[in-house]
Each structure stands twice: as C-alpha cells, then as structure tokens.
Amino acid sequence: MTLALTAIDIIRRKRDGGTLNDTEISWIISAYIKGQVADEQMSALLMAIFFTGMNDSEVHAWTSAMVASGKTMNLGKVSRPTVDKHSTGGVGDKISLPLAPLVASFGAAVPQLSGRGLGHTGGTLDKLESIPGWNCHLDSKQMGELLHDPGCYIAAPSTDVAPADKKLYALRDITCTVDSIPLIASSIMSKKIAEGTDALVLDVKCGSGAFMTKREDATSLARTMVQLGNDAGLKVSALITDMSSPLGNAVGNAVEVGESIEVLQGAGPDDVVELTCALAAEMLSLAGIDIDDPGKNLRNGKAYDTWVKMVQAQGGNPFAPLPHARHSDTMYANSHGTVSQVDALRVGLAAWRLGAGRTRKEDSVDPCAGVIVHARPGDNVTKGQPLFTLLSSSESGFDAARYELANSWQIAKESPNTPLPHTKTDASPSYSLPLIIDRVTS
Ligand code: URA
C-alpha cells in the first residue's frame, strides 16, 4: 500500500534531522507551486533545512524539482559554444557588464540571465536599466539572434525558468532563510541549468559584503554548485573571490555602468579588470577557446564594440549620457595613514540607503544613487583627502548613508609614503586580501 505524502510528515522528519527521498522532495515542490502546500508549511520546512542542512542527494533532488517546475531552454542551434557566469552577489560587482561582451568578442556565446538587487547587493538588471531605452525582456527568438551576433545578451529570466525558485526565494527572503548553503546552491543552479548553457563559471564571493563571510563556507557552496552542475551535464568551475571591500570605485547603478564602460575601453580600476580577465579566461577555457590574454580585447576595442551592439540590440542607447545625481556629498579622511579597511557591507548599505537598492521586490531603484569610493585598502591618504562621494536623487538617505560610511573605514598610522600593496616590499604591510582566493573544479 502506498501512503499519501503530507507536508506535516515531511516537515517533521526534516525538523528531527532526518533525510528526505527524491519522491518526497519532488512532491513537496510541485504541491507548493500548485498551492496545495501553504506558505506557513513551506516556511517551516525551509527553516528546518536552514538548521539541519541537506545531504548531497537531497540537494540534487531539490534542484532537479525546481528545474522541473518550469521549462529548460534549448540553445541547441547556437553555432558558438555557450558559456555563462554567475556571481553569488556582492558590492560594486559589475563584472557581468564587461565580461559578457569580452567573452563574446572571442567567439563564445554568453546567454546571461541576471537578477535584480535586494538589500545591500546590487543587481545587474537594475544597473543596466540606467542606460536610456535598455530593455531586459527578450523572447526566445531575440535571444537566439543575439547569441549569433553579437554573441551575448543580459536578460531577465522568463517566468518559465525555475518558477519554484521564484516563489521559494520570495519566501526565503521574508523568513530569514536565504543564507543556507543547500538553498543558495539549489536556487542558483536550478536557474542556470534551466537556462540551457553548456558551461558555467561561478564567482563565489567571500567576505563581509557576501552571503558567505567565511572561506570554508564559500568553498563548500562552490563545491556543492560545481557538483550540481556536473550532475546536470554542465561543465562548471568556480573562483572564490574576495568581497571584504567593494569591487572597483563605483557602487550603485549608473555609476557602475560608467565604470564598466571604462573597463571596456581599456581603462578602469585594476581589481575590476583583473577579475573580468580571470573569469573570462575560465569561461573561454570551458568553451574550448584558447586565449592567452583575454585583456587584449579590452585594450583593442573589440569587447567595447560587442557591448555597443548588445546594448543597441536590447533597445538601449550606449552613447546617451547616464543619469546624473541631483544631490551629492563628500566625506574626507580625518588623519594621515594607510587605508586598512573599507568594509563592503557598510558601503553596500550606504548605497542602499541612498536609494540604489530596494527593500521589497516591488520597490523601484534610483538609477543615480550610489557611492564613489576614492581610497581603497592599501592606499595612502592624507588628512582632508576625499574618501567617499555620496550620490542620490533625494536628500532623505544621506544621514543614514553617512552613518554607514563613517563606520566602514579605518586608517592605520603608517607613513603616507609606504608603497601600495601591489608594489609592496616584504617590509610593507598588506591590507588587501588577494582578489582571487581559490579555484574549485570538483
Ligand atoms: N542568488 C540566488 O539566485 N539565489 C540565492 O539563494 C542566493 C543568491
């Protein structure tokens, strides 16, 4: 005799540290989507998973059930090898913007489905929407055309891509169950598997501005995601990268687009260029395209040309001025020394307070809001030198943002003449972590 499955039995078993089988997981995800399992019950199950975790076979079944809740896109007719990148989210993380056109400029196809920011982490779609006319909604015909030429798009996932994740993510967000390794891994990988790419490079962020603040947790998340991808037949590798301080100088929406364009034109902050090139090298290698120096297409204009075509094909005007903030304020160093900390979380919260991020999914963002970071860990500063510029369309968030930023930085008393970390001698202190902390391939 087969007993009917019930949410209560499943929640109880998970609460008590037991293991769920494939049938139970597939049933509960499908019943939740159909409205047969209530939000309260799913919340209880998510909290039980948050505390007791999931083993490999449960995460695998949970991911497969979320993929099966929608459609898997078929990119089969694309003439180029498809490869995507996904970041677990950080502060100033604009890497997708220069990366997709850079990788496409070498002959790969990048079918990037991106998300919006929530809380202190930015969202790629929010950033790109500060370009006048740019549209994140593409149908499958447009996607196919763009993968052929210019070879990339950055778009919102259609409602068919892992709809269970959409519903579960909204519930996790309001029940404090986001930062769980099995739930993050299955959420990200269900969308990437459904997107139909052949290969995927993960940028797993680690540090105060990331979901994973500890290196062991970031490594465990990376391993889980690589395994899930491999099980689904994708080629996957992961870089674990530093998110203790913001990436680049610009944190916000339009300002991050501006900084990405600098990178695409062969300039921009060193860390943004370094990470863009490291991820491009990984992606091209998985796509079977052998390139010694991915940075060459940033310097020779080919990546920028691809960007222009991609933005135009998505309705945007790549040459139009980006929105400009009506209000600004600058905060200055109060002593001489070497910057020893610029805390990513605090800077992200400041940008959010200024209007760059949203509190609820339905909120809109201020394209002009953000923070420009003038001095980064390892930089020597003198008293009175600008540390941050705050930008917004409205004055209402300035006090809260100043409070976050006032607590975000520290200056150590070394001589202002101490060499910077990248030119550092053995005797000089190092205040910045390596940008690329580790690489995980299995
Ligand atoms: N990004 C996702 O898509 N899902 C998560 O759970 C966390 C980050």
Short mmCIF file of C-alpha atoms and ligand atoms in Angstrom, two decimals:
data_model
loop_
_atom_site.label_atom_id
_atom_site.label_comp_id
_atom_site.label_asym_id
_atom_site.label_seq_id
_atom_site.Cartn_x
_atom_site.Cartn_y
_atom_site.Cartn_z
CA MET A 1 0.00 0.00 0.00
CA THR A 2 1.35 3.50 -0.87
CA LEU A 3 0.68 6.13 1.77
CA ALA A 4 -0.22 9.65 0.59
CA LEU A 5 2.55 12.16 1.19
CA THR A 6 1.82 15.02 3.58
CA ALA A 7 3.65 18.25 4.25
CA ILE A 8 3.41 17.66 8.00
CA ASP A 9 5.31 14.34 7.84
CA ILE A 10 7.96 15.88 5.61
CA ILE A 11 8.44 18.91 7.86
CA ARG A 12 8.62 16.74 10.98
CA ARG A 13 11.24 14.42 9.51
CA LYS A 14 13.42 17.31 8.39
CA ARG A 15 12.96 19.13 11.70
CA ASP A 16 14.15 15.99 13.52
CA GLY A 17 17.30 15.73 11.41
CA GLY A 18 16.08 13.03 9.01
CA THR A 19 16.60 12.74 5.26
CA LEU A 20 14.00 13.25 2.53
CA ASN A 21 13.90 10.99 -0.52
CA ASP A 22 13.54 12.09 -4.17
CA THR A 23 9.80 11.36 -4.28
CA GLU A 24 9.09 13.44 -1.19
CA ILE A 25 11.14 16.39 -2.45
CA SER A 26 9.63 16.31 -5.91
CA TRP A 27 6.15 16.08 -4.38
CA ILE A 28 6.54 18.96 -1.94
CA ILE A 29 7.99 21.37 -4.54
CA SER A 30 5.28 20.52 -7.03
CA ALA A 31 2.50 20.71 -4.40
CA TYR A 32 3.83 24.08 -3.21
CA ILE A 33 3.74 25.50 -6.74
CA LYS A 34 0.15 24.28 -7.13
CA GLY A 35 -0.87 25.94 -3.83
CA GLN A 36 -1.52 22.58 -2.11
CA VAL A 37 1.20 23.26 0.47
CA ALA A 38 0.73 26.53 2.38
CA ASP A 39 3.40 29.24 2.73
CA GLU A 40 3.45 28.60 6.51
CA GLN A 41 4.31 24.93 5.91
CA MET A 42 6.97 25.69 3.33
CA SER A 43 8.42 28.33 5.68
CA ALA A 44 8.67 25.71 8.42
CA LEU A 45 10.37 23.28 6.06
CA LEU A 46 12.83 25.96 4.88
CA MET A 47 13.70 26.79 8.49
CA ALA A 48 14.20 23.07 9.24
CA ILE A 49 16.52 22.85 6.21
CA PHE A 50 18.29 26.04 7.35
CA PHE A 51 19.11 24.39 10.70
CA THR A 52 19.64 20.75 9.73
CA GLY A 53 21.01 21.12 6.17
CA MET A 54 20.58 18.70 3.28
CA ASN A 55 22.81 15.87 2.13
CA ASP A 56 24.10 15.66 -1.46
CA SER A 57 21.25 13.52 -2.67
CA GLU A 58 18.63 15.86 -1.15
CA VAL A 59 20.21 18.99 -2.71
CA HIS A 60 20.34 17.18 -6.02
CA ALA A 61 16.64 16.21 -5.82
CA TRP A 62 15.64 19.71 -4.63
CA THR A 63 17.49 21.30 -7.57
CA SER A 64 16.01 18.86 -10.11
CA ALA A 65 12.50 19.51 -8.75
CA MET A 66 12.98 23.26 -9.18
CA VAL A 67 14.29 22.81 -12.74
CA ALA A 68 11.30 20.55 -13.48
CA SER A 69 8.88 23.20 -12.17
CA GLY A 70 9.45 25.12 -15.44
CA LYS A 71 10.99 24.75 -18.89
CA THR A 72 14.60 24.14 -19.82
CA MET A 73 15.64 26.46 -22.64
CA ASN A 74 17.05 24.81 -25.70
CA LEU A 75 20.01 26.75 -27.06
CA GLY A 76 20.88 23.77 -29.26
CA LYS A 77 21.01 25.65 -32.57
CA VAL A 78 23.60 28.22 -31.46
CA SER A 79 26.69 27.97 -33.67
CA ARG A 80 29.08 29.11 -30.91
CA PRO A 81 29.85 27.23 -27.65
CA THR A 82 27.65 28.62 -24.88
CA VAL A 83 29.13 29.65 -21.54
CA ASP A 84 27.77 31.78 -18.73
CA LYS A 85 28.96 33.24 -15.44
CA HIS A 86 27.08 33.62 -12.18
CA SER A 87 28.15 35.58 -9.14
CA THR A 88 26.73 34.93 -5.69
CA GLY A 89 26.42 38.70 -5.30
CA GLY A 90 28.47 41.48 -3.81
CA VAL A 91 29.08 45.21 -3.53
CA GLY A 92 30.29 47.03 -6.64
CA ASP A 93 30.09 43.72 -8.53
CA LYS A 94 29.55 44.98 -12.06
CA ILE A 95 31.68 42.25 -13.65
CA SER A 96 28.91 40.80 -15.85
CA LEU A 97 28.74 44.06 -17.82
CA PRO A 98 32.27 43.99 -19.26
CA LEU A 99 32.58 40.18 -19.05
CA ALA A 100 29.71 39.07 -21.32
CA PRO A 101 30.84 41.19 -24.31
CA LEU A 102 34.50 40.39 -23.66
CA VAL A 103 33.90 36.63 -23.81
CA ALA A 104 31.57 37.00 -26.81
CA SER A 105 34.23 39.04 -28.63
CA PHE A 106 36.41 35.87 -28.67
CA GLY A 107 33.71 33.75 -30.31
CA ALA A 108 31.79 32.20 -27.41
CA ALA A 109 28.06 32.77 -26.86
CA VAL A 110 27.02 34.14 -23.46
CA PRO A 111 23.30 33.60 -22.66
CA GLN A 112 23.22 35.53 -19.43
CA LEU A 113 20.05 35.60 -17.34
CA SER A 114 20.50 38.01 -14.45
CA GLY A 115 18.60 39.26 -11.45
CA ARG A 116 17.78 42.38 -9.51
CA GLY A 117 19.38 43.64 -6.33
CA LEU A 118 17.88 43.10 -2.94
CA GLY A 119 19.22 44.68 0.26
CA HIS A 120 22.87 45.71 0.08
CA THR A 121 23.86 43.68 -3.01
CA GLY A 122 23.34 45.21 -6.43
CA GLY A 123 21.52 43.61 -9.37
CA THR A 124 22.84 43.52 -12.93
CA LEU A 125 19.42 44.33 -14.44
CA ASP A 126 18.98 47.39 -12.18
CA LYS A 127 22.38 48.66 -13.28
CA LEU A 128 21.74 48.16 -16.99
CA GLU A 129 18.32 49.80 -16.77
CA SER A 130 20.07 53.11 -16.09
CA ILE A 131 21.02 53.08 -19.81
CA PRO A 132 18.27 55.03 -21.63
CA GLY A 133 15.96 52.65 -23.52
CA TRP A 134 17.63 49.39 -22.43
CA ASN A 135 15.18 46.50 -22.08
CA CYS A 136 15.78 43.31 -20.09
CA HIS A 137 12.84 41.35 -21.58
CA LEU A 138 13.79 39.26 -24.61
CA ASP A 139 11.82 36.48 -26.26
CA SER A 140 13.49 33.24 -27.33
CA LYS A 141 13.76 34.37 -30.97
CA GLN A 142 15.62 37.56 -29.95
CA MET A 143 17.85 35.52 -27.63
CA GLY A 144 18.77 33.17 -30.48
CA GLU A 145 19.57 36.11 -32.78
CA LEU A 146 21.72 37.83 -30.16
CA LEU A 147 23.70 34.67 -29.41
CA HIS A 148 24.55 34.52 -33.11
CA ASP A 149 25.52 38.20 -33.29
CA PRO A 150 26.97 39.90 -31.24
CA GLY A 151 27.23 36.65 -29.23
CA CYS A 152 25.71 37.73 -25.90
CA TYR A 153 22.72 39.09 -24.07
CA ILE A 154 21.95 40.02 -20.50
CA ALA A 155 18.27 39.48 -19.83
CA ALA A 156 15.65 38.76 -17.18
CA PRO A 157 14.67 35.09 -16.91
CA SER A 158 11.22 34.37 -18.33
CA THR A 159 8.55 33.19 -15.91
CA ASP A 160 9.14 29.65 -17.25
CA VAL A 161 12.65 29.42 -15.81
CA ALA A 162 12.53 27.55 -12.47
CA PRO A 163 9.27 29.18 -11.25
CA ALA A 164 9.55 27.22 -8.00
CA ASP A 165 12.72 29.12 -7.20
CA LYS A 166 10.98 32.43 -7.75
CA LYS A 167 8.26 31.55 -5.26
CA LEU A 168 10.67 29.97 -2.77
CA TYR A 169 13.18 32.83 -2.98
CA ALA A 170 10.48 35.38 -2.11
CA LEU A 171 9.52 33.23 0.90
CA ARG A 172 13.15 32.75 1.99
CA ASP A 173 13.67 36.48 1.79
CA ILE A 174 10.96 37.22 4.37
CA THR A 175 11.68 34.22 6.63
CA CYS A 176 15.45 34.75 7.09
CA THR A 177 16.28 31.50 5.30
CA VAL A 178 18.35 32.89 2.42
CA ASP A 179 21.85 32.21 3.74
CA SER A 180 21.79 28.42 3.73
CA ILE A 181 24.33 26.62 1.53
CA PRO A 182 21.94 23.94 0.13
CA LEU A 183 19.20 26.51 -0.51
CA ILE A 184 21.53 29.01 -2.22
CA ALA A 185 23.21 26.29 -4.29
CA SER A 186 19.92 24.80 -5.49
CA SER A 187 18.41 28.24 -6.17
CA ILE A 188 21.31 29.41 -8.33
CA MET A 189 21.93 26.11 -10.10
CA SER A 190 18.26 25.41 -10.91
CA LYS A 191 18.14 28.69 -12.88
CA LYS A 192 21.47 28.09 -14.58
CA ILE A 193 20.59 24.51 -15.55
CA ALA A 194 17.21 25.66 -16.92
CA GLU A 195 18.90 28.44 -18.89
CA GLY A 196 20.41 25.81 -21.18
CA THR A 197 24.08 26.87 -21.20
CA ASP A 198 26.77 24.22 -21.92
CA ALA A 199 29.24 25.62 -19.40
CA LEU A 200 29.21 27.86 -16.37
CA VAL A 201 31.78 29.74 -14.30
CA LEU A 202 30.75 30.62 -10.77
CA ASP A 203 32.12 33.63 -8.92
CA VAL A 204 31.57 32.71 -5.29
CA LYS A 205 32.04 35.81 -3.17
CA CYS A 206 33.59 35.60 0.28
CA GLY A 207 33.80 38.39 2.87
CA SER A 208 31.69 40.93 4.74
CA GLY A 209 29.71 42.00 1.64
CA ALA A 210 28.86 38.43 0.57
CA PHE A 211 26.38 35.77 1.70
CA MET A 212 29.36 33.67 2.75
CA THR A 213 31.65 35.56 5.09
CA LYS A 214 33.91 32.56 5.88
CA ARG A 215 36.21 30.91 3.39
CA GLU A 216 35.19 27.35 4.42
CA ASP A 217 31.53 28.19 3.72
CA ALA A 218 32.35 29.79 0.36
CA THR A 219 34.34 26.67 -0.58
CA SER A 220 31.52 24.38 0.48
CA LEU A 221 28.99 26.45 -1.53
CA ALA A 222 31.30 26.37 -4.57
CA ARG A 223 31.78 22.57 -4.32
CA THR A 224 28.04 21.98 -3.98
CA MET A 225 27.25 24.11 -7.04
CA VAL A 226 30.02 22.60 -9.19
CA GLN A 227 28.72 19.11 -8.33
CA LEU A 228 25.10 20.04 -9.12
CA GLY A 229 26.17 21.49 -12.46
CA ASN A 230 28.29 18.46 -13.35
CA ASP A 231 25.43 16.11 -12.42
CA ALA A 232 23.24 18.03 -14.88
CA GLY A 233 25.85 17.62 -17.63
CA LEU A 234 27.29 21.16 -17.49
CA LYS A 235 31.00 21.96 -17.47
CA VAL A 236 31.45 24.07 -14.33
CA SER A 237 34.28 25.72 -12.43
CA ALA A 238 34.26 28.26 -9.61
CA LEU A 239 36.51 31.05 -8.43
CA ILE A 240 36.25 32.10 -4.80
CA THR A 241 36.86 35.84 -4.75
CA ASP A 242 37.27 38.49 -2.12
CA MET A 243 34.26 40.58 -1.11
CA SER A 244 35.62 42.14 2.07
CA SER A 245 35.89 45.51 0.31
CA PRO A 246 33.86 46.78 -2.68
CA LEU A 247 34.94 45.89 -6.21
CA GLY A 248 36.23 48.94 -8.05
CA ASN A 249 35.40 52.50 -7.04
CA ALA A 250 31.75 52.75 -8.09
CA VAL A 251 28.87 51.23 -6.10
CA GLY A 252 25.35 51.86 -7.38
CA ASN A 253 23.58 51.67 -10.72
CA ALA A 254 24.52 54.30 -13.36
CA VAL A 255 27.93 54.78 -11.72
CA GLU A 256 28.70 51.06 -12.11
CA VAL A 257 27.68 51.17 -15.77
CA GLY A 258 30.06 54.13 -16.20
CA GLU A 259 32.91 52.19 -14.57
CA SER A 260 32.17 49.10 -16.69
CA ILE A 261 32.40 51.20 -19.85
CA GLU A 262 35.82 52.44 -18.70
CA VAL A 263 36.92 48.80 -18.37
CA LEU A 264 35.51 48.00 -21.83
CA GLN A 265 37.55 50.91 -23.18
CA GLY A 266 40.79 49.50 -21.78
CA ALA A 267 40.91 51.52 -18.53
CA GLY A 268 39.04 51.21 -15.19
CA PRO A 269 40.12 50.05 -11.72
CA ASP A 270 42.76 47.30 -11.56
CA ASP A 271 40.65 44.90 -9.49
CA VAL A 272 37.68 45.07 -11.88
CA VAL A 273 39.98 44.45 -14.84
CA GLU A 274 41.77 41.59 -13.04
CA LEU A 275 38.58 39.79 -12.08
CA THR A 276 36.97 40.35 -15.50
CA CYS A 277 40.03 38.81 -17.19
CA ALA A 278 40.29 35.91 -14.70
CA LEU A 279 36.63 34.97 -15.20
CA ALA A 280 36.93 35.42 -18.98
CA ALA A 281 39.92 33.04 -19.00
CA GLU A 282 37.88 30.42 -17.10
CA MET A 283 34.87 30.83 -19.38
CA LEU A 284 36.89 30.66 -22.58
CA SER A 285 38.73 27.60 -21.34
CA LEU A 286 35.44 25.80 -20.58
CA ALA A 287 34.17 26.86 -24.03
CA GLY A 288 37.28 25.28 -25.62
CA ILE A 289 38.60 28.63 -26.90
CA ASP A 290 42.30 29.00 -26.27
CA ILE A 291 43.24 32.64 -25.50
CA ASP A 292 46.46 33.64 -23.67
CA ASP A 293 45.49 37.16 -22.76
CA PRO A 294 41.73 37.91 -22.57
CA GLY A 295 42.55 41.53 -21.65
CA LYS A 296 43.72 42.21 -25.20
CA ASN A 297 40.12 42.66 -26.43
CA LEU A 298 39.54 45.25 -23.69
CA ARG A 299 42.56 47.20 -24.94
CA ASN A 300 41.91 46.86 -28.69
CA GLY A 301 38.22 47.91 -28.59
CA LYS A 302 36.68 44.58 -29.69
CA ALA A 303 34.91 43.99 -26.38
CA TYR A 304 33.59 47.58 -26.40
CA ASP A 305 32.24 47.14 -29.95
CA THR A 306 30.43 43.97 -28.81
CA TRP A 307 28.98 45.89 -25.83
CA VAL A 308 27.68 48.65 -28.13
CA LYS A 309 25.96 46.07 -30.36
CA MET A 310 24.48 44.20 -27.37
CA VAL A 311 23.09 47.38 -25.76
CA GLN A 312 21.65 48.60 -29.07
CA ALA A 313 20.08 45.21 -29.81
CA GLN A 314 18.35 45.41 -26.42
CA GLY A 315 16.90 48.86 -27.23
CA GLY A 316 19.46 50.94 -25.33
CA ASN A 317 21.47 53.93 -26.47
CA PRO A 318 25.08 53.15 -25.49
CA PHE A 319 26.15 56.72 -26.26
CA ALA A 320 23.45 58.57 -24.29
CA PRO A 321 24.59 60.31 -21.09
CA LEU A 322 23.91 58.23 -17.99
CA PRO A 323 21.58 59.69 -15.33
CA HIS A 324 23.31 62.18 -13.07
CA ALA A 325 22.58 62.64 -9.32
CA ARG A 326 21.00 65.93 -8.21
CA HIS A 327 22.48 65.67 -4.71
CA SER A 328 25.98 64.75 -3.60
CA ASP A 329 28.21 64.98 -0.56
CA THR A 330 31.83 64.04 0.10
CA MET A 331 33.40 62.52 3.22
CA TYR A 332 37.10 63.17 3.93
CA ALA A 333 39.95 61.39 5.74
CA ASN A 334 40.43 62.73 9.26
CA SER A 335 44.07 61.63 9.55
CA HIS A 336 47.16 60.66 7.55
CA GLY A 337 47.99 56.99 7.02
CA THR A 338 47.24 53.89 5.01
CA VAL A 339 43.65 52.77 4.49
CA SER A 340 43.43 49.43 6.28
CA GLN A 341 39.73 48.72 5.74
CA VAL A 342 36.79 49.74 3.56
CA ASP A 343 34.03 47.40 4.63
CA ALA A 344 31.99 46.09 1.69
CA LEU A 345 28.82 45.51 3.71
CA ARG A 346 28.77 49.05 5.12
CA VAL A 347 29.41 50.61 1.70
CA GLY A 348 26.66 48.44 0.18
CA LEU A 349 24.27 49.50 2.94
CA ALA A 350 25.18 53.17 2.34
CA ALA A 351 24.41 52.84 -1.39
CA TRP A 352 21.13 51.11 -0.50
CA ARG A 353 20.23 53.91 1.98
CA LEU A 354 20.84 56.41 -0.82
CA GLY A 355 18.30 54.57 -3.00
CA ALA A 356 20.48 52.27 -5.15
CA GLY A 357 18.82 49.11 -3.81
CA ARG A 358 15.37 48.04 -2.75
CA THR A 359 13.75 46.90 0.49
CA ARG A 360 10.93 44.92 -1.12
CA LYS A 361 10.89 43.20 -4.51
CA GLU A 362 8.25 45.64 -5.82
CA ASP A 363 10.31 48.79 -4.99
CA SER A 364 11.99 50.73 -7.78
CA VAL A 365 15.62 51.81 -7.56
CA ASP A 366 17.18 55.25 -8.05
CA PRO A 367 19.49 54.91 -11.08
CA CYS A 368 21.60 57.88 -9.90
CA ALA A 369 22.15 56.70 -6.33
CA GLY A 370 25.43 55.28 -5.14
CA VAL A 371 28.81 55.77 -3.54
CA ILE A 372 32.14 56.52 -5.18
CA VAL A 373 34.98 55.03 -3.14
CA HIS A 374 38.06 57.23 -3.57
CA ALA A 375 40.52 55.33 -1.38
CA ARG A 376 40.82 51.55 -1.08
CA PRO A 377 42.67 49.22 1.31
CA GLY A 378 46.40 49.80 0.91
CA ASP A 379 46.05 53.35 -0.42
CA ASN A 380 47.95 56.09 1.38
CA VAL A 381 45.84 59.10 2.28
CA THR A 382 46.47 62.48 3.82
CA LYS A 383 44.11 64.32 6.18
CA GLY A 384 41.38 66.12 4.21
CA GLN A 385 41.62 63.80 1.17
CA PRO A 386 38.21 62.62 -0.17
CA LEU A 387 37.26 59.07 0.92
CA PHE A 388 33.71 58.75 -0.41
CA THR A 389 31.28 60.71 -2.59
CA LEU A 390 27.60 60.03 -1.88
CA LEU A 391 25.12 60.41 -4.76
CA SER A 392 21.31 60.41 -4.85
CA SER A 393 18.22 61.94 -6.42
CA SER A 394 16.89 62.68 -2.96
CA GLU A 395 18.45 64.03 0.24
CA SER A 396 16.48 61.73 2.51
CA GLY A 397 19.02 58.89 2.75
CA PHE A 398 22.17 60.97 3.30
CA ASP A 399 22.28 60.88 7.12
CA ALA A 400 21.86 57.10 7.25
CA ALA A 401 24.42 56.61 4.47
CA ARG A 402 26.95 58.87 6.21
CA TYR A 403 26.49 56.80 9.37
CA GLU A 404 27.23 53.55 7.50
CA LEU A 405 30.26 55.01 5.75
CA ALA A 406 31.65 56.61 8.93
CA ASN A 407 31.84 53.07 10.34
CA SER A 408 33.18 51.46 7.19
CA TRP A 409 36.79 52.59 7.01
CA GLN A 410 39.94 52.56 9.07
CA ILE A 411 43.24 54.30 8.56
CA ALA A 412 46.42 52.81 10.01
CA LYS A 413 49.16 55.17 11.06
CA GLU A 414 51.86 54.12 8.59
CA SER A 415 53.75 56.78 6.74
CA PRO A 416 51.80 58.02 3.70
CA ASN A 417 54.89 57.10 1.67
CA THR A 418 54.55 53.35 2.36
CA PRO A 419 54.38 51.57 -1.03
CA LEU A 420 50.94 50.37 -2.16
CA PRO A 421 50.25 46.61 -1.77
CA HIS A 422 50.65 45.79 -5.44
CA THR A 423 54.10 47.38 -5.44
CA LYS A 424 54.77 46.21 -1.92
CA THR A 425 58.11 45.25 -0.46
CA ASP A 426 58.42 42.47 2.13
CA ALA A 427 58.56 45.14 4.82
CA SER A 428 55.36 46.93 3.85
CA PRO A 429 52.04 45.97 5.41
CA SER A 430 49.38 44.33 3.23
CA TYR A 431 45.84 45.48 3.88
CA SER A 432 44.16 43.93 0.90
CA LEU A 433 43.41 40.23 0.54
CA PRO A 434 44.21 38.53 -2.76
CA LEU A 435 41.27 39.17 -5.08
CA ILE A 436 41.17 35.56 -6.27
CA ILE A 437 41.26 33.37 -3.19
CA ASP A 438 40.78 29.90 -4.67
CA ARG A 439 39.60 27.88 -7.66
CA VAL A 440 37.23 24.92 -7.34
CA THR A 441 36.71 22.45 -10.17
CA SER A 442 35.16 19.44 -8.46
N1 URA B 1 21.12 34.22 -5.62
C1 URA B 1 20.13 33.36 -5.96
O1 URA B 1 19.73 33.30 -7.11
N2 URA B 1 19.63 32.56 -5.01
C2 URA B 1 20.05 32.58 -3.74
O2 URA B 1 19.56 31.81 -2.93
C3 URA B 1 21.08 33.48 -3.38
C4 URA B 1 21.60 34.29 -4.36
#
